[in-house]
Amino acid sequence: MKTLSSSPWIGPVLALAGGAILAFGLPVLVGDQAYLLRLATQLALLVTLAIAWNLVGGFTGYPSFATAAFFGLGAYAIAVAQQAGWPAWSGFLLAAVLSALLAAPFGFAILRLRGHYFAIASLMLVTILKEVTTGWSDLTGGGMGINLPGAGGNPTAIATVALETMVILAAAALALSMIVAKGRLGFGLACIRMNETAAMGAGIDAPRLKTIAFTLSAAICGLAGATYARWIGYIDPSDVYDVMWSVRPIIAALIGGVGTVFGPVVGSIVYIAFEELMWRNLLTFGTGALGVLIALLVLLLPAGIIPGILRRRAS
Amino acid sequence: MSEAPLLRLENLSKRFGGLKAVSDVSLSFGEGEIVGLIGSNGAGKTTLVNLVTGHLKPTAGRVTFAGRDVTGAPPYRLARLGLLRTFQVVQPFAQLPARDNVAAAALFAGAAGDMAAARRAADAALERLGIAHVADRLPTQVTLAERKRLELAKSLAAKPKMLFLDEVNAGLNSAEIDGVLDMIRSIAAEGVTIVVIEHLMKVVRGLCTRLVVLHQGALLADGPTDAVARDPKVVDAYLGKRGAAMLEAAR
């Protein structure tokens, strides 16, 4: 632990470098195999969302269901920006900034709640944004959804760019997560998770740190939503505000290890691999089998794969 | 107390619905004092401490600490200003080793600039309280007496000006209590004001030069330990004849 903490930048730099290699190496490997392109992009997306969720649900200990809200907001931000003729980069910027601007006050308000109460309040935001988006049809196209202009063209080229963007985003999220975990913010969040009363007594500004974690998480989710929207080319409220966008990252983090840096990554890989195998081989019982897997994991590795391995090695 | 007091409470009150848990309490504490806060169960001792340390907001009244109005200020701000407390039930960060438990206070409330400095400050605080050997252990792996000292170490690492110790001796044996009392005295000797909330007469008598007595949320008596212990109001309301005799005997 000491050797790691003495060089706090090595991990994040490696994550970014690895991400860059993967981002531009994978398309070369995969070529134009649409299925593999899609699978790899889905995996990178889940990794990104699981890491973002872990900042709040894992490091801080507040089980948020708001992931889908910021994911959807980011997707709509870039869609509306592109309809207005903005360049793509400004759409991404808008997605991140809008998500953060909404997350900061909303997070500050609901992070006073604990446990189930917080979970339900965070879930509310998904419903609210979905209703607002559906109702505001002048801007968003309402229930009819919205097309992203310029999304036409070569499907393989679009899928390749989507994969590259998503992998880089996942790597950046991982690097950020490492920096948070090693730094003052992560230490404060860990204290809050373990004992919020004692944390405040030790001088930790809990409302502020929790809001920062929630806001960072939201910005990542917004960027993921924007990447998704450009990839799919057409979005509607029932797709991007689907509560499964909130639930799947939580399951992935639970599988890999909540509150660990690499848990969300490992958990996402296991989740996607299992989901694909099940859909292919057990079409009618796919969801059921996933349930069995989750039940088994809870029984055998209650803290997740990463803590499970660490414990085995320690004993 | 000729100069301005470190902590001043003016007409502090707290109401829970119809119940006045603390009513109209005015008190001043000077630098380096060791004060005993006593009273029967439900007299409002812990509520008063919660009001002062930011864990509850007062219904009325004012709190001034080190020349600043800190009425209703959150605990983390007060901790940074140097006003700290320990809890009746110890409140560790259960999955962090003792060193990091203390380092948290050094980093966020004390003067430590980074984690390495915070850990050094933590080691110094643990050493000072005689529990350097538990630095790498989890709070769940140490004895109750060590855990109480760990709480003290946390407060110490935050560079306190004033400490509220809520029954820091509860559950300890006689020898362990003597050890803790020595530490409290040595902390006070550095100019830290200490308020102990206590039931144990031995502690009150041996440690405090001044007693504050609460009764049904209101201030009943405030003065030098000897005078307060003989005060007929205090004897009637709290100590009883036997308690007064014990205090006398403990002299």
Coordinates of N, CA, C and O in Angstrom, one line a residue, chain A residues 147-294:
Chain A
N147 N -34.1 12.5 -33.7 CA -32.9 12.0 -34.5 C -31.7 12.8 -34.3 O -31.8 14.0 -34.1
L148 N -30.6 12.2 -34.3 CA -29.3 13.0 -34.3 C -28.9 13.2 -35.7 O -28.5 12.3 -36.4
P149 N -28.9 14.5 -36.2 CA -28.5 14.8 -37.6 C -27.1 14.3 -37.9 O -26.3 14.4 -37.0
G150 N -26.9 13.9 -39.0 CA -25.5 13.5 -39.4 C -25.2 12.1 -38.9 O -24.1 11.6 -39.0
A151 N -26.2 11.4 -38.3 CA -26.0 10.1 -37.8 C -26.0 9.0 -38.9 O -25.6 7.9 -38.8
G152 N -26.5 9.4 -40.1 CA -26.5 8.5 -41.2 C -25.1 8.2 -41.7 O -24.1 8.7 -41.1
G153 N -25.0 7.4 -42.7 CA -23.7 7.1 -43.2 C -23.3 5.7 -42.9 O -24.1 4.9 -42.5
N154 N -22.0 5.4 -43.1 CA -21.5 4.0 -42.9 C -21.7 3.5 -41.5 O -21.1 4.0 -40.5
P155 N -22.5 2.5 -41.3 CA -22.8 2.0 -39.9 C -21.5 1.5 -39.2 O -21.3 1.7 -38.0
T156 N -20.6 0.9 -40.0 CA -19.4 0.4 -39.3 C -18.5 1.6 -38.8 O -18.0 1.5 -37.7
A157 N -18.5 2.7 -39.6 CA -17.7 3.8 -39.2 C -18.3 4.4 -37.9 O -17.6 4.8 -37.0
I158 N -19.6 4.5 -37.9 CA -20.3 5.1 -36.7 C -20.0 4.2 -35.5 O -19.6 4.7 -34.4
A159 N -20.1 2.9 -35.7 CA -19.9 1.9 -34.6 C -18.5 2.0 -34.1 O -18.2 1.9 -32.9
T160 N -17.6 2.2 -35.0 CA -16.1 2.3 -34.6 C -15.9 3.5 -33.8 O -15.2 3.4 -32.8
V161 N -16.4 4.6 -34.3 CA -16.2 5.9 -33.5 C -16.8 5.8 -32.1 O -16.2 6.2 -31.1
A162 N -18.0 5.2 -32.1 CA -18.7 5.0 -30.8 C -17.9 4.2 -29.8 O -17.7 4.5 -28.7
L163 N -17.3 3.1 -30.4 CA -16.4 2.2 -29.5 C -15.2 3.0 -29.0 O -14.9 2.9 -27.8
E164 N -14.6 3.7 -29.9 CA -13.4 4.5 -29.5 C -13.7 5.5 -28.4 O -13.1 5.6 -27.4
T165 N -14.8 6.2 -28.6 CA -15.2 7.3 -27.7 C -15.6 6.6 -26.3 O -15.2 7.1 -25.3
M166 N -16.3 5.5 -26.4 CA -16.8 4.9 -25.1 C -15.6 4.3 -24.3 O -15.6 4.4 -23.1
V167 N -14.6 3.7 -25.0 CA -13.5 3.1 -24.3 C -12.7 4.2 -23.7 O -12.2 4.1 -22.5
I168 N -12.5 5.3 -24.4 CA -11.7 6.5 -23.8 C -12.4 7.0 -22.6 O -11.8 7.3 -21.6
L169 N -13.8 7.1 -22.7 CA -14.5 7.6 -21.6 C -14.4 6.7 -20.4 O -14.2 7.2 -19.3
A170 N -14.5 5.4 -20.7 CA -14.4 4.4 -19.6 C -13.0 4.6 -18.9 O -12.9 4.5 -17.7
A171 N -12.0 4.7 -19.7 CA -10.6 4.8 -19.2 C -10.5 6.1 -18.4 O -9.9 6.1 -17.3
A172 N -11.1 7.2 -18.9 CA -11.0 8.5 -18.1 C -11.7 8.3 -16.8 O -11.3 8.8 -15.8
A173 N -12.9 7.7 -16.8 CA -13.7 7.5 -15.6 C -12.8 6.7 -14.6 O -12.8 7.0 -13.4
L174 N -12.2 5.6 -15.1 CA -11.3 4.8 -14.2 C -10.2 5.6 -13.6 O -9.9 5.5 -12.4
A175 N -9.6 6.4 -14.5 CA -8.5 7.3 -14.0 C -9.0 8.2 -12.9 O -8.3 8.4 -11.8
L176 N -10.1 8.8 -13.1 CA -10.7 9.7 -12.2 C -11.0 9.0 -10.9 O -10.7 9.5 -9.8
S177 N -11.6 7.8 -11.0 CA -11.9 7.0 -9.8 C -10.7 6.7 -9.0 O -10.7 6.7 -7.8
M178 N -9.5 6.4 -9.7 CA -8.3 6.1 -9.0 C -7.8 7.4 -8.2 O -7.3 7.2 -7.1
I179 N -7.9 8.5 -8.9 CA -7.4 9.7 -8.3 C -8.2 10.0 -7.0 O -7.7 10.4 -6.0
V180 N -9.6 9.9 -7.2 CA -10.4 10.1 -6.0 C -10.1 9.2 -4.9 O -10.0 9.6 -3.7
A181 N -10.0 7.9 -5.2 CA -9.8 6.9 -4.2 C -8.5 7.1 -3.4 O -8.4 6.9 -2.2
K182 N -7.5 7.6 -4.1 CA -6.2 7.8 -3.4 C -6.1 9.1 -2.7 O -5.2 9.3 -1.8
G183 N -6.9 10.1 -3.1 CA -6.8 11.4 -2.6 C -7.6 11.8 -1.3 O -8.2 10.9 -0.7
R184 N -7.5 13.0 -1.0 CA -8.2 13.6 0.1 C -9.7 13.4 0.0 O -10.4 13.0 1.0
L185 N -10.3 13.6 -1.2 CA -11.7 13.4 -1.4 C -12.1 12.0 -1.1 O -13.1 11.7 -0.3
G186 N -11.4 11.0 -1.6 CA -11.8 9.6 -1.4 C -11.7 9.2 0.1 O -12.5 8.5 0.6
F187 N -10.7 9.7 0.8 CA -10.5 9.4 2.2 C -11.7 10.0 3.0 O -12.2 9.3 3.8
G188 N -12.0 11.2 2.6 CA -13.2 11.9 3.3 C -14.5 11.1 3.0 O -15.3 10.8 3.9
L189 N -14.7 10.6 1.8 CA -15.9 9.9 1.4 C -15.9 8.6 2.2 O -17.0 8.1 2.6
A190 N -14.7 7.9 2.3 CA -14.7 6.6 3.0 C -15.1 6.8 4.5 O -15.8 6.0 5.1
C191 N -14.6 7.9 5.1 CA -15.0 8.2 6.5 C -16.5 8.4 6.6 O -17.2 7.9 7.5
I192 N -17.1 9.2 5.6 CA -18.5 9.4 5.6 C -19.3 8.1 5.5 O -20.3 7.9 6.2
R193 N -18.8 7.2 4.6 CA -19.5 5.9 4.4 C -19.4 5.1 5.7 O -20.4 4.5 6.1
M194 N -18.3 5.1 6.4 CA -18.2 4.3 7.6 C -19.0 4.9 8.8 O -19.5 4.2 9.6
N195 N -19.0 6.2 9.0 CA -19.6 6.8 10.1 C -19.7 8.3 9.9 O -18.8 9.1 10.1
E196 N -20.9 8.7 9.4 CA -21.0 10.1 9.0 C -20.9 11.1 10.2 O -20.4 12.2 10.1
T197 N -21.5 10.7 11.3 CA -21.4 11.5 12.5 C -20.0 11.8 12.9 O -19.6 12.9 13.2
A198 N -19.2 10.7 13.0 CA -17.8 10.8 13.4 C -17.1 11.6 12.3 O -16.2 12.4 12.7
A199 N -17.4 11.5 11.0 CA -16.7 12.2 10.0 C -16.9 13.7 10.2 O -15.9 14.4 10.1
M200 N -18.1 14.1 10.5 CA -18.3 15.5 10.7 C -17.6 16.0 11.9 O -17.1 17.1 11.9
G201 N -17.6 15.2 12.9 CA -16.9 15.5 14.1 C -15.4 15.7 13.9 O -14.7 16.4 14.6
A202 N -14.9 15.0 12.9 CA -13.4 15.0 12.6 C -13.1 16.2 11.6 O -12.0 16.2 11.1
G203 N -14.1 17.0 11.3 CA -13.9 18.2 10.5 C -14.2 18.0 9.0 O -13.8 18.8 8.2
I204 N -14.8 16.9 8.7 CA -15.1 16.6 7.3 C -16.4 17.2 6.9 O -17.5 17.0 7.5
D205 N -16.4 18.1 5.9 CA -17.5 18.8 5.4 C -18.4 17.8 4.6 O -18.3 17.8 3.3
A206 N -19.1 17.0 5.2 CA -19.8 15.9 4.5 C -20.8 16.3 3.4 O -20.7 15.8 2.3
P207 N -21.6 17.3 3.7 CA -22.5 17.8 2.6 C -21.8 18.2 1.3 O -22.2 17.8 0.2
R208 N -20.6 18.9 1.5 CA -19.9 19.3 0.3 C -19.2 18.1 -0.4 O -19.4 18.0 -1.6
L209 N -18.6 17.2 0.4 CA -17.9 16.1 -0.3 C -18.9 15.2 -1.0 O -18.6 14.7 -2.1
K210 N -20.0 14.9 -0.4 CA -21.0 14.1 -1.0 C -21.6 14.7 -2.3 O -21.7 14.0 -3.3
T211 N -21.8 16.0 -2.2 CA -22.3 16.7 -3.4 C -21.2 16.7 -4.6 O -21.6 16.5 -5.7
I212 N -20.0 16.8 -4.2 CA -18.9 16.7 -5.2 C -18.9 15.3 -5.9 O -18.9 15.2 -7.1
A213 N -19.0 14.3 -5.1 CA -19.0 12.9 -5.6 C -20.2 12.7 -6.5 O -20.1 12.2 -7.6
F214 N -21.4 13.2 -6.1 CA -22.6 13.0 -6.9 C -22.5 13.8 -8.2 O -22.9 13.3 -9.2
T215 N -21.9 15.0 -8.2 CA -21.8 15.8 -9.3 C -20.8 15.2 -10.4 O -21.1 15.1 -11.6
L216 N -19.6 14.7 -9.9 CA -18.7 14.1 -10.7 C -19.3 12.9 -11.4 O -19.2 12.7 -12.6
S217 N -20.0 12.1 -10.6 CA -20.7 10.9 -11.1 C -21.7 11.3 -12.2 O -21.7 10.6 -13.3
A218 N -22.5 12.3 -12.0 CA -23.5 12.7 -12.9 C -22.9 13.2 -14.2 O -23.4 12.9 -15.3
A219 N -21.7 13.9 -14.2 CA -21.1 14.4 -15.4 C -20.6 13.2 -16.2 O -20.8 13.2 -17.5
I220 N -20.1 12.2 -15.6 CA -19.7 11.0 -16.4 C -20.9 10.3 -17.0 O -20.8 10.0 -18.2
C221 N -22.0 10.2 -16.3 CA -23.2 9.6 -16.8 C -23.7 10.4 -18.0 O -24.1 9.8 -19.0
G222 N -23.6 11.7 -17.9 CA -24.1 12.6 -19.0 C -23.3 12.4 -20.2 O -23.8 12.3 -21.4
L223 N -21.9 12.3 -20.1 CA -21.1 12.0 -21.2 C -21.4 10.6 -21.8 O -21.4 10.5 -23.1
A224 N -21.6 9.6 -21.0 CA -21.9 8.3 -21.5 C -23.2 8.3 -22.3 O -23.3 7.7 -23.3
G225 N -24.2 9.1 -21.8 CA -25.5 9.2 -22.5 C -25.3 9.9 -23.9 O -25.9 9.5 -24.9
A226 N -24.4 10.9 -23.9 CA -24.2 11.6 -25.2 C -23.5 10.7 -26.2 O -23.9 10.7 -27.3
T227 N -22.5 9.9 -25.7 CA -21.9 8.9 -26.6 C -22.9 7.9 -27.1 O -22.8 7.6 -28.3
Y228 N -23.7 7.5 -26.2 CA -24.8 6.5 -26.6 C -25.7 7.1 -27.7 O -26.0 6.4 -28.7
A229 N -26.1 8.3 -27.5 CA -27.0 8.9 -28.4 C -26.4 9.0 -29.8 O -27.0 8.8 -30.8
R230 N -25.1 9.4 -29.9 CA -24.5 9.5 -31.2 C -24.3 8.2 -31.8 O -24.2 8.0 -33.0
W231 N -24.1 7.2 -31.0 CA -23.9 5.8 -31.5 C -25.2 5.3 -32.1 O -25.3 4.8 -33.2
I232 N -26.3 5.4 -31.3 CA -27.6 4.8 -31.8 C -28.3 5.7 -32.8 O -28.9 5.2 -33.7
G233 N -28.1 7.0 -32.8 CA -28.6 7.9 -33.8 C -30.0 8.4 -33.6 O -30.5 9.3 -34.3
Y234 N -30.8 7.7 -32.8 CA -32.2 8.0 -32.5 C -32.5 7.7 -31.1 O -32.2 6.5 -30.6
I235 N -33.0 8.6 -30.3 CA -33.4 8.3 -28.9 C -34.8 8.7 -28.6 O -35.3 9.6 -29.3
D236 N -35.4 8.0 -27.7 CA -36.7 8.5 -27.2 C -36.7 8.3 -25.7 O -35.9 7.6 -25.1
P237 N -37.7 9.0 -25.0 CA -37.6 9.0 -23.5 C -37.6 7.6 -22.9 O -36.9 7.3 -21.9
S238 N -38.4 6.7 -23.4 CA -38.6 5.4 -22.8 C -37.3 4.6 -22.9 O -37.0 3.6 -22.1
D239 N -36.4 4.9 -23.9 CA -35.1 4.2 -24.0 C -34.1 4.8 -23.1 O -33.6 4.1 -22.2
V240 N -33.8 6.1 -23.2 CA -32.7 6.6 -22.4 C -33.0 6.9 -21.0 O -32.1 7.0 -20.2
Y241 N -34.3 7.0 -20.6 CA -34.6 7.1 -19.2 C -35.1 5.8 -18.6 O -35.8 5.8 -17.6
D242 N -34.8 4.7 -19.3 CA -35.1 3.4 -18.8 C -34.4 3.1 -17.5 O -33.2 3.3 -17.4
V243 N -35.1 2.7 -16.5 CA -34.5 2.5 -15.1 C -33.4 1.4 -15.1 O -32.6 1.4 -14.3
M244 N -33.4 0.6 -16.2 CA -32.4 -0.4 -16.3 C -31.0 0.2 -16.4 O -30.0 -0.4 -16.0
W245 N -30.9 1.5 -17.0 CA -29.6 2.2 -17.0 C -29.1 2.4 -15.6 O -27.9 2.6 -15.4
S246 N -30.0 2.5 -14.6 CA -29.6 2.7 -13.2 C -29.3 1.4 -12.6 O -28.4 1.3 -11.8
V247 N -30.0 0.3 -13.0 CA -29.9 -0.9 -12.2 C -28.7 -1.8 -12.7 O -28.0 -2.3 -11.8
R248 N -28.5 -1.8 -14.0 CA -27.4 -2.7 -14.5 C -26.0 -2.3 -13.9 O -25.2 -3.1 -13.5
P249 N -25.7 -1.0 -13.8 CA -24.4 -0.6 -13.2 C -24.3 -1.0 -11.8 O -23.2 -1.4 -11.3
I250 N -25.4 -1.0 -11.1 CA -25.4 -1.4 -9.6 C -25.1 -2.9 -9.5 O -24.2 -3.3 -8.7
I251 N -25.7 -3.7 -10.4 CA -25.5 -5.1 -10.4 C -24.0 -5.4 -10.7 O -23.3 -6.2 -10.0
A252 N -23.5 -4.7 -11.7 CA -22.1 -4.9 -12.1 C -21.2 -4.5 -11.0 O -20.2 -5.3 -10.7
A253 N -21.4 -3.4 -10.3 CA -20.6 -3.0 -9.2 C -20.7 -4.0 -8.0 O -19.7 -4.4 -7.4
L254 N -21.9 -4.5 -7.8 CA -22.1 -5.5 -6.7 C -21.3 -6.8 -7.0 O -20.7 -7.4 -6.1
I255 N -21.3 -7.2 -8.3 CA -20.6 -8.4 -8.7 C -19.1 -8.2 -8.5 O -18.4 -9.1 -7.9
G256 N -18.6 -7.1 -8.9 CA -17.1 -6.9 -8.9 C -16.6 -6.5 -7.5 O -15.5 -6.9 -7.1
G257 N -17.4 -5.7 -6.8 CA -17.0 -5.3 -5.5 C -17.3 -3.8 -5.3 O -16.6 -3.0 -5.9
V258 N -18.3 -3.5 -4.6 CA -18.7 -2.1 -4.3 C -17.7 -1.4 -3.5 O -17.1 -1.9 -2.6
G259 N -17.3 -0.2 -4.0 CA -16.4 0.6 -3.2 C -14.9 0.3 -3.5 O -14.1 1.0 -3.0
T260 N -14.7 -0.6 -4.4 CA -13.3 -0.8 -4.9 C -13.1 -0.2 -6.2 O -14.1 0.1 -6.9
V261 N -11.8 0.1 -6.6 CA -11.6 0.8 -7.8 C -11.9 -0.1 -9.1 O -12.5 0.3 -10.0
F262 N -11.4 -1.3 -9.0 CA -11.6 -2.2 -10.1 C -12.8 -3.1 -10.1 O -13.1 -3.7 -11.1
G263 N -13.5 -3.1 -9.0 CA -14.8 -3.9 -8.9 C -15.7 -3.6 -10.1 O -16.2 -4.5 -10.7
P264 N -16.1 -2.3 -10.3 CA -17.0 -2.1 -11.4 C -16.5 -2.6 -12.8 O -17.4 -3.0 -13.6
V265 N -15.2 -2.6 -13.0 CA -14.7 -3.0 -14.3 C -14.9 -4.5 -14.4 O -15.5 -5.1 -15.4
V266 N -14.4 -5.2 -13.4 CA -14.5 -6.7 -13.4 C -15.9 -7.1 -13.4 O -16.3 -8.0 -14.2
G267 N -16.8 -6.5 -12.6 CA -18.2 -6.8 -12.5 C -18.9 -6.6 -13.8 O -19.7 -7.5 -14.2
S268 N -18.5 -5.6 -14.6 CA -19.2 -5.3 -15.9 C -18.8 -6.4 -16.9 O -19.7 -6.9 -17.6
I269 N -17.5 -6.8 -16.9 CA -17.1 -7.9 -17.8 C -17.9 -9.1 -17.5 O -18.4 -9.8 -18.4
V270 N -18.0 -9.5 -16.2 CA -18.7 -10.8 -15.9 C -20.1 -10.6 -16.2 O -20.7 -11.6 -16.8
Y271 N -20.7 -9.5 -15.9 CA -22.2 -9.3 -16.2 C -22.4 -9.4 -17.7 O -23.3 -10.1 -18.1
I272 N -21.7 -8.7 -18.5 CA -21.9 -8.7 -20.0 C -21.7 -10.1 -20.6 O -22.5 -10.6 -21.4
A273 N -20.6 -10.7 -20.1 CA -20.3 -12.1 -20.6 C -21.4 -13.0 -20.3 O -21.9 -13.7 -21.2
F274 N -21.9 -12.9 -19.1 CA -22.9 -13.8 -18.7 C -24.2 -13.5 -19.4 O -24.9 -14.5 -19.9
E275 N -24.5 -12.2 -19.5 CA -25.8 -11.9 -20.2 C -25.8 -12.4 -21.7 O -26.7 -12.9 -22.1
E276 N -24.6 -12.2 -22.3 CA -24.5 -12.7 -23.7 C -24.7 -14.2 -23.8 O -25.4 -14.7 -24.7
L277 N -24.0 -14.9 -23.0 CA -24.1 -16.4 -23.0 C -25.5 -16.8 -22.8 O -26.0 -17.7 -23.5
M278 N -26.2 -16.1 -21.8 CA -27.5 -16.5 -21.5 C -28.5 -16.2 -22.6 O -29.3 -17.1 -22.9
W279 N -28.4 -15.1 -23.2 CA -29.3 -14.7 -24.3 C -29.1 -15.7 -25.4 O -30.1 -16.1 -26.1
R280 N -27.9 -16.1 -25.7 CA -27.6 -16.9 -26.8 C -28.1 -18.3 -26.6 O -28.7 -19.0 -27.5
N281 N -27.9 -18.8 -25.4 CA -28.2 -20.2 -25.1 C -29.5 -20.5 -24.4 O -30.0 -21.6 -24.4
L282 N -29.9 -19.6 -23.6 CA -31.1 -19.8 -22.8 C -32.1 -18.7 -23.0 O -32.5 -17.9 -22.1
L283 N -32.6 -18.5 -24.3 CA -33.3 -17.3 -24.6 C -34.5 -17.1 -23.7 O -34.8 -16.0 -23.2
T284 N -35.2 -18.2 -23.3 CA -36.4 -18.0 -22.6 C -36.1 -17.9 -21.1 O -37.0 -17.4 -20.3
F285 N -35.0 -18.3 -20.7 CA -34.7 -18.3 -19.2 C -33.5 -17.4 -18.9 O -32.9 -17.5 -17.9
G286 N -33.2 -16.5 -19.8 CA -32.0 -15.7 -19.7 C -32.0 -14.8 -18.4 O -31.0 -14.9 -17.6
T287 N -33.1 -14.1 -18.2 CA -33.2 -13.3 -17.0 C -33.2 -14.1 -15.7 O -32.5 -13.7 -14.8
G288 N -33.8 -15.2 -15.8 CA -33.9 -16.1 -14.6 C -32.5 -16.6 -14.3 O -32.1 -16.6 -13.1
A289 N -31.7 -17.0 -15.3 CA -30.3 -17.4 -15.0 C -29.5 -16.3 -14.5 O -28.7 -16.6 -13.6
L290 N -29.7 -15.1 -14.9 CA -29.0 -14.0 -14.4 C -29.3 -13.8 -12.9 O -28.4 -13.5 -12.1
G291 N -30.6 -14.0 -12.6 CA -31.0 -13.9 -11.2 C -30.3 -15.0 -10.3 O -29.8 -14.7 -9.2
V292 N -30.2 -16.2 -10.9 CA -29.5 -17.3 -10.2 C -28.0 -16.9 -10.0 O -27.5 -17.1 -8.9
L293 N -27.4 -16.3 -11.0 CA -26.0 -15.9 -10.9 C -25.8 -14.9 -9.7 O -24.9 -15.0 -8.9
I294 N -26.7 -13.9 -9.7 CA -26.6 -12.9 -8.7 C -26.8 -13.5 -7.3 O -26.1 -13.2 -6.3

